[in-house]
Amino acid sequence: MKHDLERRLRERLHTQLKLPAGQGVWVAFSGGGDSTALLGALRALGHPVRAVHVDHGWRPESKAWAQHCQEIGARLGAPVEVLTLGPLTPGEGLEDRARRARYGAMAALLHRGDWLLTAHHREDQAETFLLQLLRGAGLEGLAAMPWQRPLGQGVLGRPFLDLGRDLLRDYLEALGLPYLEDPANDDPRFDRARLRRGLFPQLAALGWPQAAMHFARAAENLADALEVQGQWLAAQEAHAGSTGKDTLGLAALQGLSPAGQRIFLRHWLRRQGLALPSRSRLTALQAAIARGGEGRIQQWAGGAVWLQGGNIHALGPTPGPVDWEAGPWQAGDGPLAIPGWRAELQATAPAAAVHALNPALARETLHWRRRRAGESYRSSDGHHRPLKKLLLESAVPPPYRGDVPLLFHGEDHLVLILGYYTAPWAQAPGTEAIYLWRTEGESA
């Protein structure tokens, strides 16, 4: 008769995770009790399983632990691959850095469609919820660990997330499977150890023996709210439409409550790859939006936006103050190096991004330079206007305007601003043209 853990694991694999039938899986196998129970139960259910053990190399006994994992894997009929890590990746602390390094190494093993299962259980979920609460996290953090999420080319699944540690230990005892005890679990230097050995026993003594279950249930309820929020955000984005790459129309925020604006702004900033601002900085951004905030840049650690033309523009790193000039240059000279660009005049249009220019320019000497103060350009009505105004209307933020490549004929005849402007006299007449080929992110 199957143990209750095996029955419940089968249910969660096929109903909660919807693991495809016959799908082989990897198991993150530390050799501790939780991952040993997961590996044993999967093999008892007949799943084809491979295990991966990550050796951080912190302790003298780490090689013996890896050997133990391989012996247990051989006993259960599951091959174990051992990964040895180098120096830890950046992170908030030792635990965070170890986790990032471990998951990065395991993600690299996964091919498209592969699954990696971990043995995180209800008490782990409760600890994660509390740690996020102590950091002042929002809904996404307090929802703690999801049942599954993408990992590399595959999927990370947690089939034990609502099961208690006691059930796993009972299973190990029933099967007689040995497992390792990691001293880090009792090391007060680590946040989880302090919660596990300090806070939870105190809560039990004060009359809340089921605190871990209730914390995990709260995380699950918040995960439901997070899913609904995701659906709302998708609908809100579809309603708002897109005004271009890295740009959000302020009209998308109209009609939203202040809380709705904060939720939507956090979502949009995250999609731009920017660090999220603190609550106070986000409130300051909302206030700037409410005032109109035209021409203002809002900055915080790891992110910045520019409010201009009824839009929010996400800003990347500000270019450094590098002065440069390239030329003289004529057609037939070959590629001309521009910082971050490659450009060349051709008689036929290449596949890359191009500008069609008057063939007369092929006989002229041209040069490139970055912007200086006081340049002007000729508008389509023949009037001279400040270049600053054109860049403003083109939504180029002030810190970036000096880095836009300008193509000149002679000292003061502006021919082209890459991506923004072509002088009327330099435009191709009819079907005759030469082509300026330019490719971002390369140099000649």
XYZ file of C-alpha atoms in Angstrom:
444
model
C 0.000 0.000 0.000
C 1.387 3.363 -0.978
C 2.378 5.825 1.717
C 0.204 8.950 2.045
C 3.105 11.104 0.821
C 3.261 9.202 -2.473
C -0.489 9.539 -2.975
C -0.417 13.262 -2.299
C 2.643 13.758 -4.479
C 0.884 12.054 -7.389
C -2.125 14.356 -6.962
C -0.007 17.493 -6.942
C 2.088 16.477 -9.932
C -0.976 15.929 -12.088
C -3.485 18.467 -10.745
C -1.490 21.368 -9.287
C 1.601 21.277 -11.514
C 0.035 19.453 -14.495
C 3.281 17.623 -15.168
C 3.009 16.002 -18.635
C 2.542 12.233 -18.471
C 5.833 10.376 -18.731
C 7.837 13.613 -18.370
C 11.282 13.008 -16.963
C 12.359 15.384 -14.233
C 15.396 16.642 -12.409
C 15.345 16.764 -8.614
C 17.346 19.377 -6.715
C 19.028 16.946 -4.303
C 20.937 18.308 -1.312
C 20.941 14.951 0.482
C 18.864 16.429 3.314
C 15.615 14.902 4.525
C 13.251 16.920 2.332
C 14.938 16.287 -1.019
C 15.597 12.643 -0.104
C 11.878 12.153 0.526
C 11.045 13.772 -2.827
C 13.527 11.630 -4.739
C 12.346 8.441 -3.009
C 8.653 9.178 -3.588
C 9.182 9.995 -7.264
C 11.029 6.739 -7.831
C 8.313 4.824 -5.936
C 5.769 6.316 -8.354
C 7.840 5.089 -11.291
C 8.930 8.507 -12.599
C 12.156 8.642 -14.624
C 14.302 10.909 -12.463
C 17.729 12.504 -12.581
C 19.090 14.347 -9.563
C 21.465 17.286 -9.347
C 23.553 18.003 -6.265
C 25.211 21.419 -5.967
C 28.461 21.465 -3.995
C 29.155 24.992 -2.727
C 32.523 23.853 -1.376
C 32.023 25.684 1.903
C 32.713 22.829 4.310
C 35.394 20.140 4.551
C 32.677 17.467 4.461
C 31.123 18.739 1.188
C 32.815 16.046 -0.902
C 31.508 13.381 1.482
C 28.021 14.860 1.124
C 28.269 14.642 -2.660
C 29.373 10.994 -2.338
C 26.410 10.288 -0.026
C 24.019 11.783 -2.612
C 25.450 9.580 -5.366
C 25.099 6.479 -3.160
C 21.449 7.287 -2.344
C 20.797 7.976 -6.024
C 22.279 4.587 -6.975
C 20.143 2.900 -4.316
C 16.977 4.533 -5.687
C 17.887 4.103 -9.358
C 18.326 7.832 -10.019
C 21.649 9.061 -11.454
C 23.056 12.088 -9.605
C 25.041 14.841 -11.297
C 27.295 16.852 -8.991
C 27.910 20.521 -9.794
C 30.779 22.307 -8.041
C 30.394 26.059 -7.749
C 33.023 28.761 -7.954
C 32.856 32.154 -6.187
C 29.359 33.262 -5.234
C 27.371 35.636 -7.431
C 26.360 39.093 -6.092
C 23.376 39.248 -3.768
C 21.969 40.698 -0.569
C 23.664 38.254 1.806
C 25.280 34.843 2.065
C 21.989 32.947 1.830
C 20.784 35.014 -1.133
C 24.094 34.699 -2.981
C 24.189 30.934 -2.437
C 20.627 30.584 -3.707
C 21.334 32.643 -6.838
C 24.456 30.641 -7.618
C 22.705 27.317 -7.011
C 19.697 28.088 -9.199
C 21.887 29.556 -11.910
C 23.902 26.343 -12.092
C 20.812 24.128 -12.126
C 19.059 26.289 -14.732
C 21.985 25.733 -17.086
C 21.260 21.969 -17.020
C 17.697 22.301 -18.262
C 16.748 21.869 -21.900
C 13.504 23.164 -23.349
C 10.581 21.489 -21.588
C 12.637 20.002 -18.739
C 11.322 20.185 -15.190
C 13.315 20.722 -11.994
C 11.471 19.765 -8.806
C 12.441 21.021 -5.373
C 11.258 19.767 -1.986
C 10.181 23.100 -0.489
C 7.349 22.412 1.934
C 4.840 24.277 4.080
C 7.340 25.376 6.753
C 9.708 26.690 4.068
C 6.809 28.659 2.612
C 5.966 30.123 6.022
C 9.600 31.180 6.548
C 9.706 32.833 3.116
C 6.474 34.710 3.865
C 7.844 36.017 7.171
C 11.182 37.051 5.689
C 9.390 39.001 2.970
C 7.097 40.561 5.569
C 10.114 41.692 7.614
C 11.533 43.337 4.481
C 8.316 45.279 3.920
C 7.590 43.453 0.654
C 4.508 44.025 -1.435
C 2.025 41.527 -2.824
C 4.519 39.738 -5.066
C 6.957 39.157 -2.200
C 4.309 38.157 0.340
C 2.868 35.584 -2.077
C 6.183 33.833 -1.323
C 7.121 30.821 -3.462
C 4.844 29.903 -6.380
C 3.967 26.310 -7.188
C 5.870 26.676 -10.443
C 7.773 29.252 -12.464
C 10.061 29.355 -15.505
C 13.705 28.435 -14.880
C 16.175 28.741 -17.729
C 14.679 26.846 -20.657
C 12.579 24.688 -18.353
C 10.164 24.835 -15.422
C 10.750 24.845 -11.672
C 8.062 22.983 -9.699
C 7.421 22.638 -5.954
C 5.008 19.718 -5.388
C 5.373 19.683 -1.554
C 4.495 23.332 -1.005
C 1.371 22.659 1.102
C 2.696 19.551 2.876
C 4.234 19.607 6.350
C 7.786 18.573 7.223
C 6.467 15.918 9.620
C 4.865 13.984 6.737
C 8.196 13.944 4.883
C 10.095 12.699 7.958
C 7.497 9.986 8.528
C 8.020 8.814 4.951
C 11.793 8.632 5.380
C 11.354 6.564 8.519
C 8.919 4.209 6.787
C 11.376 3.603 3.927
C 14.486 3.576 6.088
C 16.196 6.173 3.911
C 19.216 7.912 5.502
C 19.680 11.635 5.006
C 22.135 14.409 5.865
C 21.731 17.053 8.551
C 23.171 20.378 7.399
C 24.669 22.342 10.350
C 23.563 25.552 8.600
C 19.976 24.706 9.603
C 20.926 25.534 13.221
C 23.392 28.343 12.493
C 22.028 31.604 13.984
C 23.947 33.617 11.353
C 21.244 32.642 8.868
C 17.799 34.253 8.876
C 15.895 31.037 8.250
C 17.654 29.246 11.096
C 16.684 32.012 13.527
C 13.051 31.758 12.460
C 13.039 27.968 12.526
C 14.764 27.518 15.891
C 13.689 30.748 17.569
C 10.443 32.328 16.453
C 8.312 29.294 15.610
C 8.949 27.487 18.935
C 8.082 30.728 20.748
C 4.837 31.064 18.789
C 3.967 27.457 19.690
C 4.680 28.165 23.356
C 2.424 31.226 23.219
C -0.501 29.211 21.892
C -0.019 29.181 18.104
C 1.313 25.684 17.331
C -0.105 25.887 13.783
C 1.511 29.257 12.988
C 3.516 27.869 10.063
C 0.361 26.441 8.483
C -1.445 29.761 8.851
C 1.450 31.794 7.437
C 1.676 29.453 4.454
C -2.086 29.724 3.940
C -1.824 33.532 3.993
C 0.870 33.313 1.305
C -1.394 31.076 -0.783
C -4.292 33.550 -0.465
C -2.007 36.381 -1.518
C -0.828 34.313 -4.484
C -4.465 34.128 -5.603
C -4.704 37.913 -5.323
C -1.442 38.233 -7.289
C -2.887 36.102 -10.091
C -6.002 38.296 -10.255
C -3.763 41.384 -10.256
C -1.835 39.942 -13.204
C -5.059 39.503 -15.155
C -6.086 43.081 -14.333
C -2.683 44.420 -15.422
C -2.892 42.562 -18.731
C -6.350 44.017 -19.371
C -5.164 47.492 -18.345
C -2.186 47.279 -20.718
C -4.408 46.158 -23.578
C -6.776 49.046 -22.880
C -3.910 51.574 -22.672
C -2.290 50.432 -25.904
C 1.390 51.062 -26.649
C 2.989 54.397 -27.450
C 6.347 52.862 -28.361
C 9.312 51.098 -26.840
C 10.117 52.207 -23.272
C 7.207 54.670 -23.332
C 3.894 54.736 -21.477
C 1.120 57.221 -22.194
C -0.028 58.983 -19.033
C -3.599 58.453 -20.226
C -3.173 54.824 -19.135
C -3.227 56.042 -15.516
C -6.358 58.157 -15.826
C -9.317 56.831 -13.907
C -7.142 54.669 -11.650
C -7.088 55.155 -7.921
C -3.701 56.066 -6.347
C -3.292 52.419 -5.337
C -4.151 51.250 -8.857
C -1.595 53.684 -10.283
C 1.114 52.350 -7.973
C 0.377 48.752 -8.936
C 0.372 49.563 -12.649
C 3.532 51.700 -12.459
C 5.443 48.997 -10.571
C 4.408 46.462 -13.197
C 5.432 48.734 -16.087
C 8.786 49.669 -14.509
C 9.564 46.006 -13.887
C 8.854 45.244 -17.558
C 11.344 47.954 -18.524
C 14.045 46.179 -16.518
C 14.292 49.010 -13.963
C 14.737 48.568 -10.231
C 11.536 49.417 -8.398
C 11.472 52.691 -6.449
C 10.691 52.845 -2.757
C 7.158 53.699 -1.698
C 8.162 57.319 -1.057
C 9.856 57.680 -4.478
C 6.861 56.094 -6.180
C 4.554 58.525 -4.389
C 6.790 61.400 -5.572
C 6.482 60.098 -9.149
C 2.694 60.009 -8.818
C 2.714 63.595 -7.543
C 4.865 64.713 -10.495
C 2.448 63.004 -12.893
C -0.526 64.698 -11.230
C 1.166 68.130 -11.590
C 1.892 67.534 -15.269
C 5.617 67.259 -14.602
C 6.634 68.127 -18.178
C 10.371 67.906 -18.752
C 11.122 66.478 -15.314
C 13.337 63.459 -14.705
C 12.477 61.302 -11.698
C 15.386 59.195 -10.421
C 15.988 56.538 -7.769
C 18.581 53.841 -7.153
C 18.609 51.648 -10.250
C 16.049 53.538 -12.310
C 14.879 56.804 -13.835
C 11.986 58.048 -15.963
C 11.357 61.249 -17.902
C 7.935 62.916 -18.065
C 7.452 64.599 -21.419
C 4.768 65.041 -24.058
C 2.068 63.278 -22.062
C 4.271 60.179 -21.718
C 6.574 58.467 -19.261
C 9.872 57.464 -20.867
C 11.977 54.780 -19.166
C 15.644 55.830 -19.092
C 18.667 53.592 -19.257
C 22.147 54.499 -17.950
C 23.084 58.097 -18.758
C 25.823 58.332 -21.414
C 29.177 59.603 -20.222
C 30.530 62.997 -21.334
C 32.583 61.669 -24.265
C 33.484 64.183 -26.976
C 34.156 62.859 -30.446
C 34.244 63.835 -34.097
C 34.581 61.534 -37.132
C 35.526 62.517 -40.651
C 36.060 63.903 -43.190
C 34.273 61.145 -45.037
C 33.101 60.585 -48.602
C 31.148 57.931 -50.440
C 33.451 55.028 -51.233
C 35.573 55.491 -48.124
C 33.997 52.441 -46.482
C 32.559 52.195 -42.970
C 33.068 55.163 -40.675
C 33.409 54.541 -36.949
C 31.052 56.422 -34.675
C 30.944 55.562 -30.953
C 28.389 52.775 -30.713
C 27.515 52.972 -34.425
C 28.677 51.841 -37.836
C 27.735 53.819 -40.932
C 28.416 53.660 -44.665
C 27.055 55.256 -47.857
C 25.885 52.754 -50.466
C 24.335 52.968 -53.906
C 21.668 50.376 -53.055
C 19.616 49.959 -49.933
C 21.056 47.295 -47.601
C 18.964 45.122 -45.312
C 19.963 47.113 -42.217
C 18.345 50.351 -41.071
C 18.866 53.070 -43.715
C 18.248 56.693 -44.590
C 17.621 57.628 -48.243
C 19.689 60.706 -49.164
C 20.145 62.980 -52.155
C 22.730 61.457 -54.566
C 24.504 64.834 -54.702
C 25.846 64.102 -51.222
C 27.988 61.312 -52.676
C 30.255 64.046 -54.107
C 30.536 65.971 -50.848
C 32.819 65.646 -47.837
C 30.861 64.795 -44.718
C 31.695 64.479 -41.062
C 30.028 63.318 -37.888
C 30.172 64.869 -34.463
C 28.217 64.884 -31.235
C 25.991 67.807 -30.350
C 27.361 71.103 -29.091
C 25.432 74.121 -27.828
C 23.372 76.340 -30.117
C 22.908 74.226 -33.269
C 19.883 74.813 -35.438
C 18.169 72.945 -38.233
C 15.948 73.899 -41.160
C 12.341 72.819 -40.810
C 10.131 71.727 -43.705
C 8.785 75.298 -44.001
C 12.310 76.644 -44.500
C 12.697 78.265 -41.088
C 15.672 77.711 -38.823
C 14.766 76.286 -35.440
C 16.871 75.345 -32.393
C 18.047 71.729 -32.476
C 17.187 71.531 -28.783
C 13.506 72.001 -29.676
C 13.590 69.161 -32.218
C 15.163 66.779 -29.700
C 12.616 67.827 -27.092
C 9.740 67.141 -29.494
C 11.352 63.787 -30.378
C 11.314 62.789 -26.669
C 15.105 62.630 -26.300
C 15.773 63.210 -22.575
C 18.192 66.052 -21.685
C 21.063 63.806 -20.472
C 21.018 61.941 -23.795
C 20.814 64.852 -26.238
C 24.548 65.408 -26.360
C 25.163 61.851 -27.533
C 22.981 61.891 -30.684
C 25.208 61.540 -33.806
C 24.910 64.520 -36.188
C 25.958 64.363 -39.863
C 27.249 67.667 -41.298
C 28.200 68.927 -44.752
C 30.696 71.708 -44.165
C 30.829 73.315 -40.740
C 27.223 74.261 -40.183
C 25.023 72.511 -42.756
C 23.194 69.836 -40.799
C 22.330 66.884 -43.049
C 20.986 64.244 -40.699
C 20.279 63.392 -37.082
C 20.270 59.625 -36.855
C 16.760 58.458 -36.115
C 15.195 61.944 -35.915
C 15.748 64.317 -38.816
C 16.851 64.663 -42.449
C 17.345 68.149 -43.885
C 14.776 68.917 -46.636
C 17.546 69.684 -49.173
C 19.276 66.361 -48.320
C 16.227 64.181 -48.913
C 16.184 61.843 -51.921
C 14.414 63.314 -54.983
C 11.949 60.862 -56.532
C 13.385 57.398 -56.998
C 17.047 58.468 -57.071
C 18.954 58.007 -53.838
C 22.059 56.913 -52.046
C 21.645 55.160 -48.733
C 23.203 55.660 -45.376
C 23.502 52.295 -43.713
C 23.633 52.388 -39.957
C 23.605 49.570 -37.420
C 23.322 50.187 -33.694
C 25.618 48.565 -31.188
C 28.566 48.018 -33.550
C 31.713 49.857 -34.489
C 33.549 49.630 -37.777
